[in-house]
Short mmCIF file of C-alpha atoms and ligand atoms in Angstrom, two decimals:
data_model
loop_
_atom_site.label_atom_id
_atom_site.label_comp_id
_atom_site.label_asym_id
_atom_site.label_seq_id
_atom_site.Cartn_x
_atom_site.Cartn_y
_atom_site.Cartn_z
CA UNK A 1479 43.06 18.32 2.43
CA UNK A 1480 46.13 19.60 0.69
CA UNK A 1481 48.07 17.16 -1.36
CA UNK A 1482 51.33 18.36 0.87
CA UNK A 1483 51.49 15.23 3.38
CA UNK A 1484 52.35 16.25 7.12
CA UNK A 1485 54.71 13.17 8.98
CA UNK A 1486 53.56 13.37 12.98
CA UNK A 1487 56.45 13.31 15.16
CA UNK A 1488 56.44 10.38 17.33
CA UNK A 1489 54.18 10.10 19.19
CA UNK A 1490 54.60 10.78 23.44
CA UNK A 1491 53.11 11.54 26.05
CA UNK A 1492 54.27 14.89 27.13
CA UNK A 1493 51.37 16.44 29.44
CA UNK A 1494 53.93 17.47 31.61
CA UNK A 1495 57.80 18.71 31.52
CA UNK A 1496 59.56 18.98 34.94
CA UNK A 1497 62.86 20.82 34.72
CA UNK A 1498 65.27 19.88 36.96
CA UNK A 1499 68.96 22.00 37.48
CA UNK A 1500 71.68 19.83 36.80
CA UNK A 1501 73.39 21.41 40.15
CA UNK A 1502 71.03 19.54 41.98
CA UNK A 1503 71.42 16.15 41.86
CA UNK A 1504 69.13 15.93 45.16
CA UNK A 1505 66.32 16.28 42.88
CA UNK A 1506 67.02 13.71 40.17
CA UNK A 1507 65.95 10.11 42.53
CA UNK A 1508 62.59 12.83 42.68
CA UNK A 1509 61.85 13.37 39.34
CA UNK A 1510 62.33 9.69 38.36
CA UNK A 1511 59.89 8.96 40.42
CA UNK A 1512 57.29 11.78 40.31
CA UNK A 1513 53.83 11.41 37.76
CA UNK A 1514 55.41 13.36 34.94
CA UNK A 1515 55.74 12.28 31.27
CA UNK A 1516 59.06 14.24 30.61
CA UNK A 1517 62.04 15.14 32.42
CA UNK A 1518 64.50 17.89 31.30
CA UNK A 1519 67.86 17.75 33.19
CA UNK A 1520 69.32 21.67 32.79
CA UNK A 1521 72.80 22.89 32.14
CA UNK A 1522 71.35 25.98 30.33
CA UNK A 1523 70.02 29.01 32.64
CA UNK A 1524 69.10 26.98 36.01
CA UNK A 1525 72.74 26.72 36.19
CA UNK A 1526 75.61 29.10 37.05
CA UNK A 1527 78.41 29.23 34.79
CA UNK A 1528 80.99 28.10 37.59
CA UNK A 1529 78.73 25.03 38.10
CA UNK A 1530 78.41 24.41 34.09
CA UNK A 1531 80.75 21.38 34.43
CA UNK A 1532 79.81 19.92 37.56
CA UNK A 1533 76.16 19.78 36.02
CA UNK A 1534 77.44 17.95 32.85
CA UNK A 1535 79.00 15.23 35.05
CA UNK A 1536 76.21 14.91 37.05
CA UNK A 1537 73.59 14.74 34.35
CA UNK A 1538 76.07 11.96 32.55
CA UNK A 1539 76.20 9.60 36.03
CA UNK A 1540 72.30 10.27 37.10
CA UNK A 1541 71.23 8.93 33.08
CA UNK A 1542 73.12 6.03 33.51
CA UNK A 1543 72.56 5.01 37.04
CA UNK A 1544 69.14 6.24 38.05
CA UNK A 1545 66.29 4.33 36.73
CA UNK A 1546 64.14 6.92 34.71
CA UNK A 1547 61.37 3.70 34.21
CA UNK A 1548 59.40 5.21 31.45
CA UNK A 1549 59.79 8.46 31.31
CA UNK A 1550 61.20 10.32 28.40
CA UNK A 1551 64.66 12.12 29.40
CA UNK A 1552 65.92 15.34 28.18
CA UNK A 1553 69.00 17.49 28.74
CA UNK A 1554 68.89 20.63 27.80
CA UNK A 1555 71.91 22.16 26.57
CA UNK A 1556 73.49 25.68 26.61
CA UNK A 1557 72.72 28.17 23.94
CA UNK A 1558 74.64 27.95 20.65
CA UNK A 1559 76.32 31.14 21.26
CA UNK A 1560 78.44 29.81 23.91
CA UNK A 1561 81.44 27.52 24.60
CA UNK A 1562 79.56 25.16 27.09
CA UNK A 1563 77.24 23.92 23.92
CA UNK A 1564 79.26 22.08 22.10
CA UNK A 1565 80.72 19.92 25.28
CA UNK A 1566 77.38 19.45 26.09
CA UNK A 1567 76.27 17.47 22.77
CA UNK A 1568 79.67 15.76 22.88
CA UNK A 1569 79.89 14.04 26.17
CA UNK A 1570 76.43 14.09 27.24
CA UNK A 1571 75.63 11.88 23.74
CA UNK A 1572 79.19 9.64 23.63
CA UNK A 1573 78.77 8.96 27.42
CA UNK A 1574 74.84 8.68 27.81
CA UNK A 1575 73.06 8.81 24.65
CA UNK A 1576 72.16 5.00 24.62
CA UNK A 1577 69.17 6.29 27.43
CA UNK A 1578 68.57 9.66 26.62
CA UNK A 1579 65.57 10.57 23.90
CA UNK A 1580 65.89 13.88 23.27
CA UNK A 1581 68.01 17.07 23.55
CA UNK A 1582 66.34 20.29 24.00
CA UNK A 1583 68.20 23.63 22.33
CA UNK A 1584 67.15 26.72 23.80
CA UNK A 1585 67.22 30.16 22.24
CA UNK A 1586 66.88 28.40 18.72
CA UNK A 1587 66.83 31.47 15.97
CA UNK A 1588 67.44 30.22 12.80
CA UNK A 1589 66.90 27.43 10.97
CA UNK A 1590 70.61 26.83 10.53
CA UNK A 1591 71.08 26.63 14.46
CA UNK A 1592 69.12 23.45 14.24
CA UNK A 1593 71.00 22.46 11.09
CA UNK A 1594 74.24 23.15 13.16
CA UNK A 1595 72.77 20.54 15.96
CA UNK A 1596 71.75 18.25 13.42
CA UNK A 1597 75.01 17.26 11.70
CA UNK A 1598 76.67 17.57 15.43
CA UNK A 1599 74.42 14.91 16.67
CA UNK A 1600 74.07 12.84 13.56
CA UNK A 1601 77.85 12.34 13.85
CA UNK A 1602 78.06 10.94 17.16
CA UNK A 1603 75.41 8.77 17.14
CA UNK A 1604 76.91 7.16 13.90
CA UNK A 1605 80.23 6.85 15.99
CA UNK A 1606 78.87 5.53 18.87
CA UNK A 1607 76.60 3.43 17.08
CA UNK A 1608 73.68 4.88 18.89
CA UNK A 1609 70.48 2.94 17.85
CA UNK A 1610 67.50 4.79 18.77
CA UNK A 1611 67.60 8.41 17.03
CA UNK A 1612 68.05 11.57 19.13
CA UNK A 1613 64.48 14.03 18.63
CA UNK A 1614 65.09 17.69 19.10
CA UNK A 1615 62.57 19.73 21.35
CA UNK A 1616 62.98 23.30 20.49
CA UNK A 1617 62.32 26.41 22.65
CA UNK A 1618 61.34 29.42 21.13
CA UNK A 1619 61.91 32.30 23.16
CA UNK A 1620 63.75 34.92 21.01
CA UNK A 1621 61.72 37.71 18.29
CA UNK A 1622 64.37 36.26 16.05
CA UNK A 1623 63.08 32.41 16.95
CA UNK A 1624 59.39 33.52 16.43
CA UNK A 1625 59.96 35.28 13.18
CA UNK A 1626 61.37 32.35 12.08
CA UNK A 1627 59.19 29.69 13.72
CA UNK A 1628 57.84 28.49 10.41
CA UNK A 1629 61.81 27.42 8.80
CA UNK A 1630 62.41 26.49 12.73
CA UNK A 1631 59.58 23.62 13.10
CA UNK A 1632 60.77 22.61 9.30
CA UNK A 1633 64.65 22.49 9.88
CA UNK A 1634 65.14 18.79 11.02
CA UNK A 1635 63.65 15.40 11.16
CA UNK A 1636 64.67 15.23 14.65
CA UNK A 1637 62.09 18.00 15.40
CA UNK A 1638 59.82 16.25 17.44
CA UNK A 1639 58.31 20.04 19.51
CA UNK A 1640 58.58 23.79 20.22
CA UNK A 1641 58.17 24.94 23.40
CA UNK A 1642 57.50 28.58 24.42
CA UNK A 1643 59.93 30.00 26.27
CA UNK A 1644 57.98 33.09 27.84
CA UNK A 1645 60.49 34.42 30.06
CA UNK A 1646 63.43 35.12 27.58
CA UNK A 1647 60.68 35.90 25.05
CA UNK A 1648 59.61 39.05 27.22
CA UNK A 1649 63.13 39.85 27.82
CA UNK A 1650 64.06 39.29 23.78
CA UNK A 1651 61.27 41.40 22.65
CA UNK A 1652 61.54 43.68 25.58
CA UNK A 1653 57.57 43.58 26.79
CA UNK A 1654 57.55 45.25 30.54
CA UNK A 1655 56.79 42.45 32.83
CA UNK A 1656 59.32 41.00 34.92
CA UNK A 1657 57.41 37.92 35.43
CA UNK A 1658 57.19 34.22 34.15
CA UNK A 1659 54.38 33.89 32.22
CA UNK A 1660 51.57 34.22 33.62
CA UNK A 1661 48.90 37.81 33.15
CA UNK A 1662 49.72 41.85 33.45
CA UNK A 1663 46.96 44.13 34.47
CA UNK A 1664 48.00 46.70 31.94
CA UNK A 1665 46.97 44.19 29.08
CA UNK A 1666 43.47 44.98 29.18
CA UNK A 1667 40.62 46.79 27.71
CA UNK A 1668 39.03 49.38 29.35
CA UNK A 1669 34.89 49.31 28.39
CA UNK A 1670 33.42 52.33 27.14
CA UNK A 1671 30.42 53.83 30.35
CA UNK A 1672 28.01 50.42 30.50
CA UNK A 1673 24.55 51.33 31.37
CA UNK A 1674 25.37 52.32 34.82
CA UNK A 1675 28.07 54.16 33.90
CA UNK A 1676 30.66 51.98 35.34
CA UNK A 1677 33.51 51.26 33.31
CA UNK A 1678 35.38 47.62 33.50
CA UNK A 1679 39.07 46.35 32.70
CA UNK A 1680 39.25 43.30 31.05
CA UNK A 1681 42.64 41.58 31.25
CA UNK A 1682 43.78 40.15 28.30
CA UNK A 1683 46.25 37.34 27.81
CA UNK A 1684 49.49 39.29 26.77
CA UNK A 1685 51.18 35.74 25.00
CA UNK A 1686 48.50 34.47 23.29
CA UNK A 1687 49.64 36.41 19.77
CA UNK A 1688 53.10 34.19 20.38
CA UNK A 1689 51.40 30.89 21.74
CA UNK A 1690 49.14 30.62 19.23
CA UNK A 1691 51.93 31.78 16.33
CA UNK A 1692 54.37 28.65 17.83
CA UNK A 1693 51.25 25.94 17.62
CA UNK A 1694 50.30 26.67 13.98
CA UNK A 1695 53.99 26.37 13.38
CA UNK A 1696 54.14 23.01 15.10
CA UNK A 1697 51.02 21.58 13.60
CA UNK A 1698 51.70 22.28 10.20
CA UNK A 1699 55.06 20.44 10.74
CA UNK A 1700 53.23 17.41 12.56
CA UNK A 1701 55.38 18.51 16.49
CA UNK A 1702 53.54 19.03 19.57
CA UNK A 1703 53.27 22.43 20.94
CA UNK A 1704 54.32 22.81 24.59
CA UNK A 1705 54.04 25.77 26.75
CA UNK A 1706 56.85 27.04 29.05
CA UNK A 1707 57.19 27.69 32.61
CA UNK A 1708 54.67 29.79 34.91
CA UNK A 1709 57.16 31.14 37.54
CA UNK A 1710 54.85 32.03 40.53
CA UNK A 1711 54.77 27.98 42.25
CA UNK A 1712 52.59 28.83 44.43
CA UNK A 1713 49.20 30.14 42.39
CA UNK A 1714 48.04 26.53 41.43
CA UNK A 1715 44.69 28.21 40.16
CA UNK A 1716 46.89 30.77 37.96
CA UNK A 1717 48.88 27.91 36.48
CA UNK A 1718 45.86 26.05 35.98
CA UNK A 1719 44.49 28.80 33.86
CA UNK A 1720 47.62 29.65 31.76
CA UNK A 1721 47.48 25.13 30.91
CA UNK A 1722 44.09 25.66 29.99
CA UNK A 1723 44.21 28.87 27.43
CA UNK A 1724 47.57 26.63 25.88
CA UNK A 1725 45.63 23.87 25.49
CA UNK A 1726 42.29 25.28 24.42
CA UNK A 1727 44.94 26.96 21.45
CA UNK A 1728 46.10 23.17 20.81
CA UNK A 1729 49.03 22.63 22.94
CA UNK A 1730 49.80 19.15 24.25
CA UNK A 1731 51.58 20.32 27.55
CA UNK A 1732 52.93 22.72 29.73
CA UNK A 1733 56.32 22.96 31.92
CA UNK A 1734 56.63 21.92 35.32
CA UNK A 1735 59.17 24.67 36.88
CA UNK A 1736 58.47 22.59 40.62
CA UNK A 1737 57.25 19.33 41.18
CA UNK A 1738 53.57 20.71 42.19
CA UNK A 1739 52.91 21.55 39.16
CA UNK A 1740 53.30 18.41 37.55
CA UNK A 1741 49.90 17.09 38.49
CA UNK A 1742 48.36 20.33 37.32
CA UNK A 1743 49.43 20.05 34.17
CA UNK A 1744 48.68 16.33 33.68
CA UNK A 1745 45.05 17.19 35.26
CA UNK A 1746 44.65 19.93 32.29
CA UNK A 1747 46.74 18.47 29.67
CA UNK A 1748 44.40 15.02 29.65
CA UNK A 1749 41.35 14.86 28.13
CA UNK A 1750 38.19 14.51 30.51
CA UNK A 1751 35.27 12.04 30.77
CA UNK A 1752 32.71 14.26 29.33
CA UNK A 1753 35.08 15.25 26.35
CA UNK A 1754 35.59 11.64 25.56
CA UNK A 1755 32.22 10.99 26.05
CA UNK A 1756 30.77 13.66 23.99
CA UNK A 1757 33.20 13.16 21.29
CA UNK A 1758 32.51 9.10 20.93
CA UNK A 1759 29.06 10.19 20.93
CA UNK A 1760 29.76 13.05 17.81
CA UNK A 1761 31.61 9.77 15.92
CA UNK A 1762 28.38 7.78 16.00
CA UNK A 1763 26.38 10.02 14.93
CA UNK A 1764 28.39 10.87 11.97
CA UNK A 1765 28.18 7.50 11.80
CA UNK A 1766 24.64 6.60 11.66
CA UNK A 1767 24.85 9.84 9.30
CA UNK A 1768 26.77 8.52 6.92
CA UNK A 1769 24.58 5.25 6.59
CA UNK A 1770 21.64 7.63 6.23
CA UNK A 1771 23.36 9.34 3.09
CA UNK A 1772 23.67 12.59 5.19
CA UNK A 1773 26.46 14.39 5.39
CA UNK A 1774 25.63 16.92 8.28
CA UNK A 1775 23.15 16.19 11.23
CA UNK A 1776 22.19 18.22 14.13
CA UNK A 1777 23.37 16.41 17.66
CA UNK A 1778 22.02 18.12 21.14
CA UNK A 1779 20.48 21.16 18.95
CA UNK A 1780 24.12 21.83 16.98
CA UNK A 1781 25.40 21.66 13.43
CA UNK A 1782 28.16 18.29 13.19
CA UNK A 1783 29.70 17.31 9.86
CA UNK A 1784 32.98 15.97 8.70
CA UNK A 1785 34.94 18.46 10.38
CA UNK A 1786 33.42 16.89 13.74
CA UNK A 1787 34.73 13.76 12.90
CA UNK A 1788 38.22 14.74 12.86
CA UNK A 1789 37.86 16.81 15.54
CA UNK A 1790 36.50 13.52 17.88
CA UNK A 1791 38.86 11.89 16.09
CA UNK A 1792 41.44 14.33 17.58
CA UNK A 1793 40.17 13.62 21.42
CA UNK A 1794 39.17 9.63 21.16
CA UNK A 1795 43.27 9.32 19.93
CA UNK A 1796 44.94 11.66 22.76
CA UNK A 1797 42.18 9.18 25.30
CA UNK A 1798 43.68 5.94 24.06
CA UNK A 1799 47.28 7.68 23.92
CA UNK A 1800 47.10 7.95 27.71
CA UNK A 1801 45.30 4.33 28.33
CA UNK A 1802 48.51 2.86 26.48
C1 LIG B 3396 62.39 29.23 29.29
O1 LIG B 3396 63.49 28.86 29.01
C2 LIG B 3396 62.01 30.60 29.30
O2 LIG B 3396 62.87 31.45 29.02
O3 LIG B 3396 60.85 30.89 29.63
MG1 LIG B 3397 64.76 30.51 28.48
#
């Protein structure tokens, strides 16, 4: 290990992220209520600019009369390039902050933009004599975001996660899909002739350059990666897939963009029986190992060594994490 110590952020549950427009207070009683581990009430692009203030006030009165039981709350402000933003931090932390945990920034660029947020925030809650501390959950979904991921994930002690952000990240770096998230037939590789002369396109997964850029960021800051939203509601098996490339590349959880989705995500996001099983049974044989003076042992005809232990270690902590 490298003598540079990495502080996890800490720690939550966050399988799952349902948004929820804050012009739609219909669907706050909902979310409350629903399976999900985090809820992110929206005044940023679910909601029109003529509806910007009515979403504030309704956010303000639904954290402070609905009861959220467990769940972690979230607002997520407007971008730091407009006039909504700074309204948004003010009255949403003086006249709620004692129940929200976190505020999530979209369209983060710099380093400084969390800075900015930072010294905003730290202010109020010192005023209002907040007494649980505000995390940050970041989204990166800008060319100018991802080349600075690395300063990004670093910028604040608040940091607590990035999120990708596909859809303004295909409309920031211009890539021709109009879609959210999900695959594009013309990301694939065409085979050379195979044996019968048949020739076969392989799709390819267009984000995984960006996905997997945004988690190495993350875990070399100790935050949790989370993937964004997957537009089409109503492809449960293609959402499915998208939550399990993320979290085969080490993401702890995906967007909800509807309610349906929520369960997917959990289903994916949460380790299974046989991985818990298999990785308890890779601990004791390191074990047994170990007492053996060994340092490397061969378990079901494969190589384990220390790297397997952390690596078990990894999945027996997310399993008791979620039997809290
Ligand atoms: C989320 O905000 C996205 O742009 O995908
Ligand atoms: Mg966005």
């Amino acid at each position: 290990m490298s003598f540079h110590a990495i502080d996890p952020a800490p720690a939550r549950l966050n399988r799952s992220e349902l948004a929820v427009p804050g012009s739609q207070p219909s669907l706050f009683e909902k979310a409350a209520s629903s399976a999900v581990d985090v809820v992110f009430l929206d005044l940023e692009d679910a909601v029109a600019p003529n509806e910007k203030e009515q979403a504030r006030r309704n956010i303000i009165a639904a954290i402070n009369d609905i009861d959220w039981g467990n769940k972690t709350l979230s607002v997520r402000i407007n971008g730091l390039d407009t006039h909504y933003m700074y309204r948004d931090v003010v009255d949403v932390l003086e006249q709620a902050g004692q129940r929200l945990d976190l505020l999530m920034i979209p369209k983060v660029g710099t380093a400084a933009d969390v800075y900015a947020l930072d010294m905003l925030v730290t202010q109020i809650e010192a005023a209002m004599q907040l007494q649980k501390r505000i995390g940050f959950e970041l989204i990166i979904e800008t060319a100018l975001g991802m080349q600075n991921v690395t300063e990004i994930a670093a910028a604040s002690r608040r940091n607590e996660s990035l999120h990708f952000g596909v859809a303004d990240y295909a409309a920031s770096t211009r890539a021709r899909t109009t879609v959210i998230g999900g695959v594009n037939p013309d990301y694939a590789v065409l085979t050379d002739p195979l044996g019968n002369q048949e020739r076969q396109s392989h799709w390819g997964d267009m984000w995984h350059y960006a996905l997997a850029r945004m988690v190495v960021a993350c875990r070399a800051n100790g935050l949790r990666p989370i993937d964004g939203p997957f537009g089409d509601f109503q492809d449960a098996d293609g959402y499915t897939a998208a939550a399990k490339r993320a979290a085969v590349l080490g993401c702890e959880g995906k967007w909800a963009i509807h309610p349906s989705q929520v369960a997917l995500a959990n289903a994916v996001m949460s380790p299974s029986e046989a991985e818990i099983t298999q990785a308890k049974r890779i601990l004791e044989a390191m074990a047994e190992a170990e007492k053996a003076g060994k340092g490397a042992v061969s378990l079901d005809g494969r190589l384990i060594d220390y790297a397997s232990i952390r690596q078990a270690t990894v999945m027996v902590e997310k399993a008791a994490q979620l039997s809290d």
